[in-house]
PDB file of C-alpha atoms in Angstrom:
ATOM      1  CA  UNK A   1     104.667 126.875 113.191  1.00 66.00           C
ATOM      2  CA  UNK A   2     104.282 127.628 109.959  1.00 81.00           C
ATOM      3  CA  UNK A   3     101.854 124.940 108.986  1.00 87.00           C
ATOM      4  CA  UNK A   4      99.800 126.016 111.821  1.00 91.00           C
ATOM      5  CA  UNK A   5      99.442 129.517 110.274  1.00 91.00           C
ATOM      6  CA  UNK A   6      98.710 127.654 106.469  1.00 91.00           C
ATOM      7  CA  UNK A   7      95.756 125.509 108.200  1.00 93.00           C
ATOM      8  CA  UNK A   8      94.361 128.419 110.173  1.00 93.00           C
ATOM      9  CA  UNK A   9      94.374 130.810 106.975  1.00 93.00           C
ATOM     10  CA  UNK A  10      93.013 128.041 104.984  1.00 93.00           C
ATOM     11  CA  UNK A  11      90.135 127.540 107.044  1.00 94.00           C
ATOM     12  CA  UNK A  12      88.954 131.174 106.635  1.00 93.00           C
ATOM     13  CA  UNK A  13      90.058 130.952 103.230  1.00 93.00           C
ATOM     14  CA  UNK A  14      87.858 128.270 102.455  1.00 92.00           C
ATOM     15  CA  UNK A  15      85.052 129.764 105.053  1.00 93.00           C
ATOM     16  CA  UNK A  16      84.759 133.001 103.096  1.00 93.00           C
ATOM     17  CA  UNK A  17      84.595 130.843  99.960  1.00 91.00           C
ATOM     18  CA  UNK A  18      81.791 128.407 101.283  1.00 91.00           C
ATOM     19  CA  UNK A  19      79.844 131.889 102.561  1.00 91.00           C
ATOM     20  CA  UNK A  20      80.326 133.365  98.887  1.00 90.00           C
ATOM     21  CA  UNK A  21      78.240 130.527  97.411  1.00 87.00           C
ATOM     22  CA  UNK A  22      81.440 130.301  95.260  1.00 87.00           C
ATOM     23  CA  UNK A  23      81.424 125.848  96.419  1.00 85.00           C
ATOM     24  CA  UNK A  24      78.005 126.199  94.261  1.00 86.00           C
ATOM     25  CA  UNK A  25      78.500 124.902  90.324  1.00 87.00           C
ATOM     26  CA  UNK A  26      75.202 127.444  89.355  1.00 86.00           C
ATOM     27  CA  UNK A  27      77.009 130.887  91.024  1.00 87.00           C
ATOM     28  CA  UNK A  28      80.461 130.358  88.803  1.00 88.00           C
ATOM     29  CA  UNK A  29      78.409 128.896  85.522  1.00 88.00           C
ATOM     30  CA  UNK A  30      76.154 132.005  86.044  1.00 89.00           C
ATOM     31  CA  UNK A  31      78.580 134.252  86.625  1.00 90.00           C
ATOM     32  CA  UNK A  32      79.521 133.184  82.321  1.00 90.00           C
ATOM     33  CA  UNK A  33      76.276 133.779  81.667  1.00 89.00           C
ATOM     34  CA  UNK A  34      76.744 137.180  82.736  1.00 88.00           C
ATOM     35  CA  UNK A  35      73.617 136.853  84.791  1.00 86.00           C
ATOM     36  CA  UNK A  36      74.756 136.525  88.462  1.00 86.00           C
ATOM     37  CA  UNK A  37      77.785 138.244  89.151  1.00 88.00           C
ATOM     38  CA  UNK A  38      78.359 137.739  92.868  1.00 89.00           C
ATOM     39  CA  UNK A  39      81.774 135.868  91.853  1.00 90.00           C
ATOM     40  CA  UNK A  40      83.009 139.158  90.100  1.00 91.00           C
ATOM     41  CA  UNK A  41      81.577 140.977  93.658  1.00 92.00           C
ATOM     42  CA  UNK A  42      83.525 138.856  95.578  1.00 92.00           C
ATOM     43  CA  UNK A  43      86.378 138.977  94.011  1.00 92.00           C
ATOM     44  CA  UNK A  44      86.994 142.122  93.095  1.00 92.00           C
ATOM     45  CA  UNK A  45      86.426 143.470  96.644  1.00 94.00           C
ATOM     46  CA  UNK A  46      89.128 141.072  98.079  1.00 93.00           C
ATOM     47  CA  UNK A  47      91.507 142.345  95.389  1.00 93.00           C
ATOM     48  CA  UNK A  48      90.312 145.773  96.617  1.00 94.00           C
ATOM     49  CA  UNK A  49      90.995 145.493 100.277  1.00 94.00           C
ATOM     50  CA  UNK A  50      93.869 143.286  99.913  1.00 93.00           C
ATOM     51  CA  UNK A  51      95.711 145.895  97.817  1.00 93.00           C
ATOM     52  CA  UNK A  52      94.892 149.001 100.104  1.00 94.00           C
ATOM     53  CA  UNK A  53      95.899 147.117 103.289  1.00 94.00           C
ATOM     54  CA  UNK A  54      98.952 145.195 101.462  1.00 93.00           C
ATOM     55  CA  UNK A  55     100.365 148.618  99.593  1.00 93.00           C
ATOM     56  CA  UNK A  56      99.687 150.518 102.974  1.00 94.00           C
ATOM     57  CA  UNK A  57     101.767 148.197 105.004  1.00 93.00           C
ATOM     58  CA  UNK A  58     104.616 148.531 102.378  1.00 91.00           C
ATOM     59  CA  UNK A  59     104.554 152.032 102.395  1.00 91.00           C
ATOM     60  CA  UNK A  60     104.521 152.089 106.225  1.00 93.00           C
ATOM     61  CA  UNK A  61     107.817 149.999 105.829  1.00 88.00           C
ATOM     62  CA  UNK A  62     105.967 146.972 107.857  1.00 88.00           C
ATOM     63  CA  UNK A  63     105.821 143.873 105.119  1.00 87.00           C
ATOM     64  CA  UNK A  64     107.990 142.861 102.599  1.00 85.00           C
ATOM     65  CA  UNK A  65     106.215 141.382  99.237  1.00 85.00           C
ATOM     66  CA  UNK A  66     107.143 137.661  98.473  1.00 84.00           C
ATOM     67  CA  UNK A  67     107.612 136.261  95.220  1.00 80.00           C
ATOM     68  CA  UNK A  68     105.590 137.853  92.802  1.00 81.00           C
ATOM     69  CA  UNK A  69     103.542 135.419  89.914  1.00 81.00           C
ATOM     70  CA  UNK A  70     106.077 135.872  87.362  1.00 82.00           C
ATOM     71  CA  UNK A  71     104.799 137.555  83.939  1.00 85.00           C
ATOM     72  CA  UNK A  72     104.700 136.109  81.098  1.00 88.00           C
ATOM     73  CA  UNK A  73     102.061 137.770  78.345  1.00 88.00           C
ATOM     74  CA  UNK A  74     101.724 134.828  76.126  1.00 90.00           C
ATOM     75  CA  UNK A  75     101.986 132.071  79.108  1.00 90.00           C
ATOM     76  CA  UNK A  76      99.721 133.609  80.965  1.00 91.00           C
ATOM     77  CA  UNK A  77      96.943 134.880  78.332  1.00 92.00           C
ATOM     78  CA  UNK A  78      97.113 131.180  76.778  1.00 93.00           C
ATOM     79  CA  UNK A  79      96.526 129.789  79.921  1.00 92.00           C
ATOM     80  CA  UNK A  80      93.823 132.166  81.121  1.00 93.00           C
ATOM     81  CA  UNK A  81      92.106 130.915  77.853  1.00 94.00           C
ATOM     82  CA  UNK A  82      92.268 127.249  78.848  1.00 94.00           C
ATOM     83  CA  UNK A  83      91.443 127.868  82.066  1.00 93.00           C
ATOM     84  CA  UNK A  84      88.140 129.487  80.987  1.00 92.00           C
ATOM     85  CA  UNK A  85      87.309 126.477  79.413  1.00 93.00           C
ATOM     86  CA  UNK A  86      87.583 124.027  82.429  1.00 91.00           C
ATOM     87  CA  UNK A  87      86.022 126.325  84.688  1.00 91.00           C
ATOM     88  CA  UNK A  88      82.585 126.763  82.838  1.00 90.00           C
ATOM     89  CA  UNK A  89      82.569 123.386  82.373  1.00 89.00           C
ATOM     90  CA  UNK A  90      83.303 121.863  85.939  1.00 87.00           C
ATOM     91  CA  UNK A  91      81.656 124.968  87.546  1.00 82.00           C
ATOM     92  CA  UNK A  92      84.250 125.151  90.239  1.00 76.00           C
TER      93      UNK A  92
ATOM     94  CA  UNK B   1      76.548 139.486 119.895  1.00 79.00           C
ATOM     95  CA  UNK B   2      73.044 137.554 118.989  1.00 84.00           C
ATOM     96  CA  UNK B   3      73.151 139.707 115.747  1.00 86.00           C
ATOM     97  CA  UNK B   4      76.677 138.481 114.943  1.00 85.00           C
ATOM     98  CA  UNK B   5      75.983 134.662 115.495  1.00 87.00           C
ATOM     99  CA  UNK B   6      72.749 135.143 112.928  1.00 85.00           C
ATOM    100  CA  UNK B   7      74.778 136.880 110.181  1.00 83.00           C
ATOM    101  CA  UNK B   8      77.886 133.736 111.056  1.00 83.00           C
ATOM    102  CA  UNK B   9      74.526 131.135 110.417  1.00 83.00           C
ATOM    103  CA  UNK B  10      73.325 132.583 107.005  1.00 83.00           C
ATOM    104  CA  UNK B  11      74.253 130.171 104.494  1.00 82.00           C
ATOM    105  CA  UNK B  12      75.028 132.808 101.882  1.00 85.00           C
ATOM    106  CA  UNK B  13      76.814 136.260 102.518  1.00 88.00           C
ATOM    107  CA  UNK B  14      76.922 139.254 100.340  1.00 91.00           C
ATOM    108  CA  UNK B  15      79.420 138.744  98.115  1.00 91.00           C
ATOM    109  CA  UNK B  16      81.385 142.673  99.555  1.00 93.00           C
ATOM    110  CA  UNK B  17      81.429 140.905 103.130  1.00 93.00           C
ATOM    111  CA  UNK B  18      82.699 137.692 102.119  1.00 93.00           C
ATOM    112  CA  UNK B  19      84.883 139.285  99.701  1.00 93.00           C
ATOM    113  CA  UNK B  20      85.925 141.459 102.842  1.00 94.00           C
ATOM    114  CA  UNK B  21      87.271 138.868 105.016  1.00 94.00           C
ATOM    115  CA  UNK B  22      89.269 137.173 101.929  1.00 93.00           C
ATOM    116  CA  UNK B  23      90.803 140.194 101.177  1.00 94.00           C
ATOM    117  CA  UNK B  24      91.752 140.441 105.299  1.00 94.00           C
ATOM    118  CA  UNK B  25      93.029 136.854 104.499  1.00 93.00           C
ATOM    119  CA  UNK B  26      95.351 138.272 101.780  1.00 92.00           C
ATOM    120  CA  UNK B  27      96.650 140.161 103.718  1.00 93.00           C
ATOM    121  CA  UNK B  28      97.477 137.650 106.936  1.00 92.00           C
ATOM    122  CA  UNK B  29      98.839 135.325 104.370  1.00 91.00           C
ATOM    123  CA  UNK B  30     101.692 137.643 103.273  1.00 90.00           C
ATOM    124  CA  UNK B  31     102.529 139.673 106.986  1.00 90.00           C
ATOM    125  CA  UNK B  32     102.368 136.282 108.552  1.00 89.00           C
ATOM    126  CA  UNK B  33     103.950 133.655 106.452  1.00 85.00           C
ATOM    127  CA  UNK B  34     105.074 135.254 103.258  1.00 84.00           C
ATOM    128  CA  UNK B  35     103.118 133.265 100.964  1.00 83.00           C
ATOM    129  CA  UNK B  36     100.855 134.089  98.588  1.00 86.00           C
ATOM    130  CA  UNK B  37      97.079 131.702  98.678  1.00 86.00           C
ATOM    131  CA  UNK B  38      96.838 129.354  95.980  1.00 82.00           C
ATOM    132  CA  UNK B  39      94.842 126.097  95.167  1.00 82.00           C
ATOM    133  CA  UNK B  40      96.113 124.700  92.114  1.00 83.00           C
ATOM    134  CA  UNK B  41     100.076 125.294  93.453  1.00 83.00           C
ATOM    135  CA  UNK B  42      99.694 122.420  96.158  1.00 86.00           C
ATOM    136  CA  UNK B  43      97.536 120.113  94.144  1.00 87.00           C
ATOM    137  CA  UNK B  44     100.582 120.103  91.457  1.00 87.00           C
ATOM    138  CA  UNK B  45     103.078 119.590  94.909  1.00 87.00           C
ATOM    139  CA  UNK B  46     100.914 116.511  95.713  1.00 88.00           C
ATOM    140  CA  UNK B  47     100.732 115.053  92.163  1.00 87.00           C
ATOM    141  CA  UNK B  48     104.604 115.630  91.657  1.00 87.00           C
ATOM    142  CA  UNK B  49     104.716 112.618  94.149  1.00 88.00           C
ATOM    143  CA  UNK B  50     103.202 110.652  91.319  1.00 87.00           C
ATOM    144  CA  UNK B  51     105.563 112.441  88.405  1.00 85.00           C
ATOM    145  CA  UNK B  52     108.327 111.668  89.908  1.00 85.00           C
ATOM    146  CA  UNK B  53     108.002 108.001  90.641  1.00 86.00           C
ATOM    147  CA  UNK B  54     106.446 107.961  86.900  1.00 87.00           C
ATOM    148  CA  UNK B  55     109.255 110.058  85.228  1.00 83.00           C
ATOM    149  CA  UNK B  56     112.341 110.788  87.960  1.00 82.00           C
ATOM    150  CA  UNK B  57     114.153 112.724  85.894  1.00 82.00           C
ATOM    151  CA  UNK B  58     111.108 115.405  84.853  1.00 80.00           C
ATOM    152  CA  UNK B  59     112.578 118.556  84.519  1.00 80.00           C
ATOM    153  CA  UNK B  60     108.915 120.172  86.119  1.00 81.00           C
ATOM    154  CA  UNK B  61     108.611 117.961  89.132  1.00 81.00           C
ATOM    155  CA  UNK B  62     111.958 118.296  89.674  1.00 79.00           C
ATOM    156  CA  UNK B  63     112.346 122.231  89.947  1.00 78.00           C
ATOM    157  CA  UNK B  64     109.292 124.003  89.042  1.00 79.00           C
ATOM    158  CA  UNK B  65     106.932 121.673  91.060  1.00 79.00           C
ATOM    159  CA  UNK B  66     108.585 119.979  93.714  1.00 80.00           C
ATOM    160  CA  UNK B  67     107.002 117.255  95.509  1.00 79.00           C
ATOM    161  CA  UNK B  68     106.970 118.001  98.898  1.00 80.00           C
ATOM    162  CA  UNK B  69     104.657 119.104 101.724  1.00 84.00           C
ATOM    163  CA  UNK B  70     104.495 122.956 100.969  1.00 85.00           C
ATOM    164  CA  UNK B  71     102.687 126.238 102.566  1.00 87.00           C
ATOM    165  CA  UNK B  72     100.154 125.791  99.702  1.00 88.00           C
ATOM    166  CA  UNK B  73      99.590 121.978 100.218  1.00 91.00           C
ATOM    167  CA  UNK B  74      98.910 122.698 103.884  1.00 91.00           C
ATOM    168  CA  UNK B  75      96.664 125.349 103.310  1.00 92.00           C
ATOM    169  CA  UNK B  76      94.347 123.156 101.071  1.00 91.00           C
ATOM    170  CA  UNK B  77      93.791 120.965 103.877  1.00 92.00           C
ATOM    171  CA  UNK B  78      92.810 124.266 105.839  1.00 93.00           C
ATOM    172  CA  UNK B  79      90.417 125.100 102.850  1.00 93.00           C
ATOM    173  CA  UNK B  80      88.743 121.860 103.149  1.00 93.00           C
ATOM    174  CA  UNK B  81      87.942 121.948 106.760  1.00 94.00           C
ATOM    175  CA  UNK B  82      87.094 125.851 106.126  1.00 93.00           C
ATOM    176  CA  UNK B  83      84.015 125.130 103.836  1.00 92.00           C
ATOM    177  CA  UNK B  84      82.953 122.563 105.635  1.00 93.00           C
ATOM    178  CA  UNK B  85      82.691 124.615 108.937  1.00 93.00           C
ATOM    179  CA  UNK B  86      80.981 127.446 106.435  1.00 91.00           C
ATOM    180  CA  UNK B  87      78.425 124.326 105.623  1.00 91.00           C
ATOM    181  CA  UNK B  88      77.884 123.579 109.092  1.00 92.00           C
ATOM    182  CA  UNK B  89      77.502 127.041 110.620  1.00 90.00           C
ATOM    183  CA  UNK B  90      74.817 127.372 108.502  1.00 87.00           C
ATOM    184  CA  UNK B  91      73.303 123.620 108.397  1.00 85.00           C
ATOM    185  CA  UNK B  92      73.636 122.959 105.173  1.00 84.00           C
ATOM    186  CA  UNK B  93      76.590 120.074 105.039  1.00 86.00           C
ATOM    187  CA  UNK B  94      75.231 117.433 103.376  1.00 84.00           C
ATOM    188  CA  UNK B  95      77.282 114.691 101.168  1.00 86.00           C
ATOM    189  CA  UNK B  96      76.039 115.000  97.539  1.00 81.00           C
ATOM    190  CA  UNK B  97      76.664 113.392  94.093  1.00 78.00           C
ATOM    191  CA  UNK B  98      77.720 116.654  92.637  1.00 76.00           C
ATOM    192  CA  UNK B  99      74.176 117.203  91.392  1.00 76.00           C
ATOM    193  CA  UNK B 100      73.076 120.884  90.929  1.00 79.00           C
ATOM    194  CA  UNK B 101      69.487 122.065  89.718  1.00 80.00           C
ATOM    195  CA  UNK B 102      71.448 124.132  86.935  1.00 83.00           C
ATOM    196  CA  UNK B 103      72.919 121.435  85.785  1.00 82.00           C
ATOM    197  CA  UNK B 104      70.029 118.898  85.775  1.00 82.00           C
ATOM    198  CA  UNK B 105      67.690 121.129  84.077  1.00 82.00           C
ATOM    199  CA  UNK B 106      70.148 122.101  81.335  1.00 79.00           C
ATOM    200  CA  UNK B 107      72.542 118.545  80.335  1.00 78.00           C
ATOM    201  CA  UNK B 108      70.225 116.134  82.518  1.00 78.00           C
ATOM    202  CA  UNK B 109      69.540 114.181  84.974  1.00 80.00           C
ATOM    203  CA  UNK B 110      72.389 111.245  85.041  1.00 83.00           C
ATOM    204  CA  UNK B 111      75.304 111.594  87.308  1.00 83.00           C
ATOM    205  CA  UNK B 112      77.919 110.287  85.418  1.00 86.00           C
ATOM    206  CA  UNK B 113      77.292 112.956  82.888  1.00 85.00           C
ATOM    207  CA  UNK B 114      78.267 115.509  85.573  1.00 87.00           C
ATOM    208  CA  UNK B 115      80.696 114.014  86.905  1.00 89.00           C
ATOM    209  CA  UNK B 116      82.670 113.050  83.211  1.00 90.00           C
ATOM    210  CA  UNK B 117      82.594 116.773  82.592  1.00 88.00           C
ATOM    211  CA  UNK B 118      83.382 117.132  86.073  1.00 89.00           C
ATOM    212  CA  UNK B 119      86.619 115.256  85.553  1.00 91.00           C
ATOM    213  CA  UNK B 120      87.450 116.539  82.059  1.00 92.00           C
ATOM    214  CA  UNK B 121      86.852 120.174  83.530  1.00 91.00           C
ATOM    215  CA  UNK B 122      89.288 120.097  86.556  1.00 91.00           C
ATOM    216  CA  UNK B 123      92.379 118.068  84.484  1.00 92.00           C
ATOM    217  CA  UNK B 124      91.463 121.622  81.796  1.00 93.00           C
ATOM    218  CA  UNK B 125      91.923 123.586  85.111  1.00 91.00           C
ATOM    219  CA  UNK B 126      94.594 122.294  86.320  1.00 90.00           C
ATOM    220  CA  UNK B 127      97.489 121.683  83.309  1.00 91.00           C
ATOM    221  CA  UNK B 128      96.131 125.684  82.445  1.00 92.00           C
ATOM    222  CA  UNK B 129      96.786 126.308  85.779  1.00 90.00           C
ATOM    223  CA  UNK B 130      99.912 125.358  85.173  1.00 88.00           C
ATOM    224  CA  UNK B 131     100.850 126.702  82.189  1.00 89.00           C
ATOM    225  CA  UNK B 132      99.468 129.996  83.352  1.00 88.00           C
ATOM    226  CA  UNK B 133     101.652 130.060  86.949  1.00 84.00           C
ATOM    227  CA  UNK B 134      98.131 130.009  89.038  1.00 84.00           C
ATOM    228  CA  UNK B 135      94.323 129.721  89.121  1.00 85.00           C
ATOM    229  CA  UNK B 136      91.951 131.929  89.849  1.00 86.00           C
ATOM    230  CA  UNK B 137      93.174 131.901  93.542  1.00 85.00           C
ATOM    231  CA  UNK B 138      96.930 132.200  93.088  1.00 85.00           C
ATOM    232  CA  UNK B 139      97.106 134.376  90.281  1.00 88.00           C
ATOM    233  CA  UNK B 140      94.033 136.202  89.922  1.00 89.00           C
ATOM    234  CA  UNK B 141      93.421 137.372  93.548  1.00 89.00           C
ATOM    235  CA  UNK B 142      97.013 136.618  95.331  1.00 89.00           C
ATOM    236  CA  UNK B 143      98.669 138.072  92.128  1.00 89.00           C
ATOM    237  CA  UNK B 144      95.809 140.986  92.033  1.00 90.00           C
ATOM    238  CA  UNK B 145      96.462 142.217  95.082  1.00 90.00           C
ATOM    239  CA  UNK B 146     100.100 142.621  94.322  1.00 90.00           C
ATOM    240  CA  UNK B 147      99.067 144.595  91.083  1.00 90.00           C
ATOM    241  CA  UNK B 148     101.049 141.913  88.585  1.00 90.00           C
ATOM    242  CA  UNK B 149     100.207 142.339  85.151  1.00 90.00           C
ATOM    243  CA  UNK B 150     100.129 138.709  84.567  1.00 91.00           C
ATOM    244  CA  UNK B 151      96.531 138.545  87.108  1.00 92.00           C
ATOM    245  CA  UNK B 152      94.747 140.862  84.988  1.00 92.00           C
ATOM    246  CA  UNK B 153      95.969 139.152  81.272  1.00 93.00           C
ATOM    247  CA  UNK B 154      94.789 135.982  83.405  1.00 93.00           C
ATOM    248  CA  UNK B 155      91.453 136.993  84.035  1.00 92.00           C
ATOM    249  CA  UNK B 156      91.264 138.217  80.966  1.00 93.00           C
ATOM    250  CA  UNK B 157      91.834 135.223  79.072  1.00 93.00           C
ATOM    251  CA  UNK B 158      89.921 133.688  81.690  1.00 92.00           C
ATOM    252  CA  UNK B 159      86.097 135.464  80.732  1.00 92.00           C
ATOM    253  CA  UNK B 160      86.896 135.177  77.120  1.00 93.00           C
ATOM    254  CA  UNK B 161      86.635 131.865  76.656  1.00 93.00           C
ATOM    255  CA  UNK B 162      84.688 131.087  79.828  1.00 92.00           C
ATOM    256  CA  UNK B 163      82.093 133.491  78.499  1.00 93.00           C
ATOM    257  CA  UNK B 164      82.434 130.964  74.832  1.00 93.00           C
ATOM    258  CA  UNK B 165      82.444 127.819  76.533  1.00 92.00           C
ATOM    259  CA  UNK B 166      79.285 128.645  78.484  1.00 91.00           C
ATOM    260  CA  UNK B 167      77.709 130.302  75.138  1.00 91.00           C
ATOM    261  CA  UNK B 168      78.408 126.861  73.858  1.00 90.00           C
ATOM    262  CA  UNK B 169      77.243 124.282  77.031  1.00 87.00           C
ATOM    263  CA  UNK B 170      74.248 125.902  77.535  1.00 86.00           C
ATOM    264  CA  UNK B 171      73.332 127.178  73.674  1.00 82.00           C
ATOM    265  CA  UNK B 172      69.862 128.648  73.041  1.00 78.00           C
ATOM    266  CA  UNK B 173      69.040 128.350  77.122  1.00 76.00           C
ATOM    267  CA  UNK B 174      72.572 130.716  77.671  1.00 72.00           C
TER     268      UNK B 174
END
């Protein structure tokens, strides 16, 4: 059951990707080049919904948070910095 | 109803409506199935397959990776078949050599150029991935959302040296 629920969120996952033009190598380069930013757009409004609707449900007592990414300041800053690397140059 | 099948066949959104029904996506993912999304989390799962007949005793593949069919393994293959039915609702699926006019006009024309950077790009991605705890999908937007300091230091790091490496690729045309 679960798996069904993973494929089904997957597929809009990657459908609201694909519509975001974020499967295009030009709109992440560009987005580097600080001339398109439709990848910061997108982004940034999922973050924005997501939190609303996920720190509403919590407060209404309805969802539990999983697992949180775990913080590490030096892990995590290191490997933001490598990962801006790979990303500008594969573009994806 | 008409209007609603037009706006489904565009082949690019706005960026606030597509970013609208990710965030809505968030936010199934943990009421449903307690997970968080991620990309690079199940690519790791599948390659721990390979780890582990490599190296059995690997401390990573054994604990922190495990190979095994997990929610974010399962969810990839949902992604694929996602942006592929975003490419056909708007008839643009195509199979491609990874070309892109940006590319072409900037590095050039040959393939294998693209797709050597290509390569040496996603292995970058993915080992920072890992040393980070998540890409851009599991620990910049799943770990966003959840308002974990380690998204933000992430994304962070992420534009510095994105915002360098493009500086860099692209030089006086940046």
């Amino acid at each position: 059951m679960n798996y069904v629920i993973a494929i089904v969120l997957g597929v809009f996952f990657g459908f609201s990707l694909n519509k975001a033009g974020l499967t295009k190598y030009n709109k992440i380069v560009n987005v580097f080049r600080l001339n398109d930013m439709a990848v910061l757009k997108f982004m940034m409004t999922a973050l924005v919904v997501a939190m609303i609707g996920l720190y509403g449900l919590r407060g209404l007592g309805l969802v539990a948070f999983p697992a949180v990414p775990t913080t590490y300041v030096v892990g995590n800053i290191v490997g933001g910095l490598i990962f801006g690397v790979g990303m500008a140059l594969a573009g994806y | 109803m008409k209007w609603l099948i037009n706006q489904i066949r565009k082949e690019e959104w706005s960026p606030y409506a597509a970013g609208i029904l990710l965030g809505i996506v968030g936010i199934l993912t943990v009421v449903l199935s307690q997970n968080l999304l991620g990309a690079s989390g199940g690519f790791e799962n599948l390659a721990a397959y390979i780890g582990k007949a490599i190296d059995p005793k690997n401390m990573y593949f054994n604990y922190v990776m495990p190979a095994a069919i997990t929610f974010p393994v399962v969810l990839l293959v949902g992604v694929f078949f996602g942006g592929m039915l975003g490419a056909l609702s708007s008839g643009t699926f195509k199979f491609r050599s990874m070309d892109d006019e940006q590319w072409k006009q900037t590095i050039g024309k040959q393939p294998w150029k693209r797709w050597l950077l290509l390569f040496i790009g996603a292995i970058i991605l993915e080992y920072a991935a890992g040393i980070a705890g998540g890409c851009t999908s599991g620990l910049a937007i799943s770990g966003g959302m959840l308002l974990v300091p380690a998204a933000f230091l992430f994304i962070v790091g992420m534009f510095a040296s994105g915002i360098v490496t493009a500086l860099i690729v692209y030089g006086k045309k940046y």
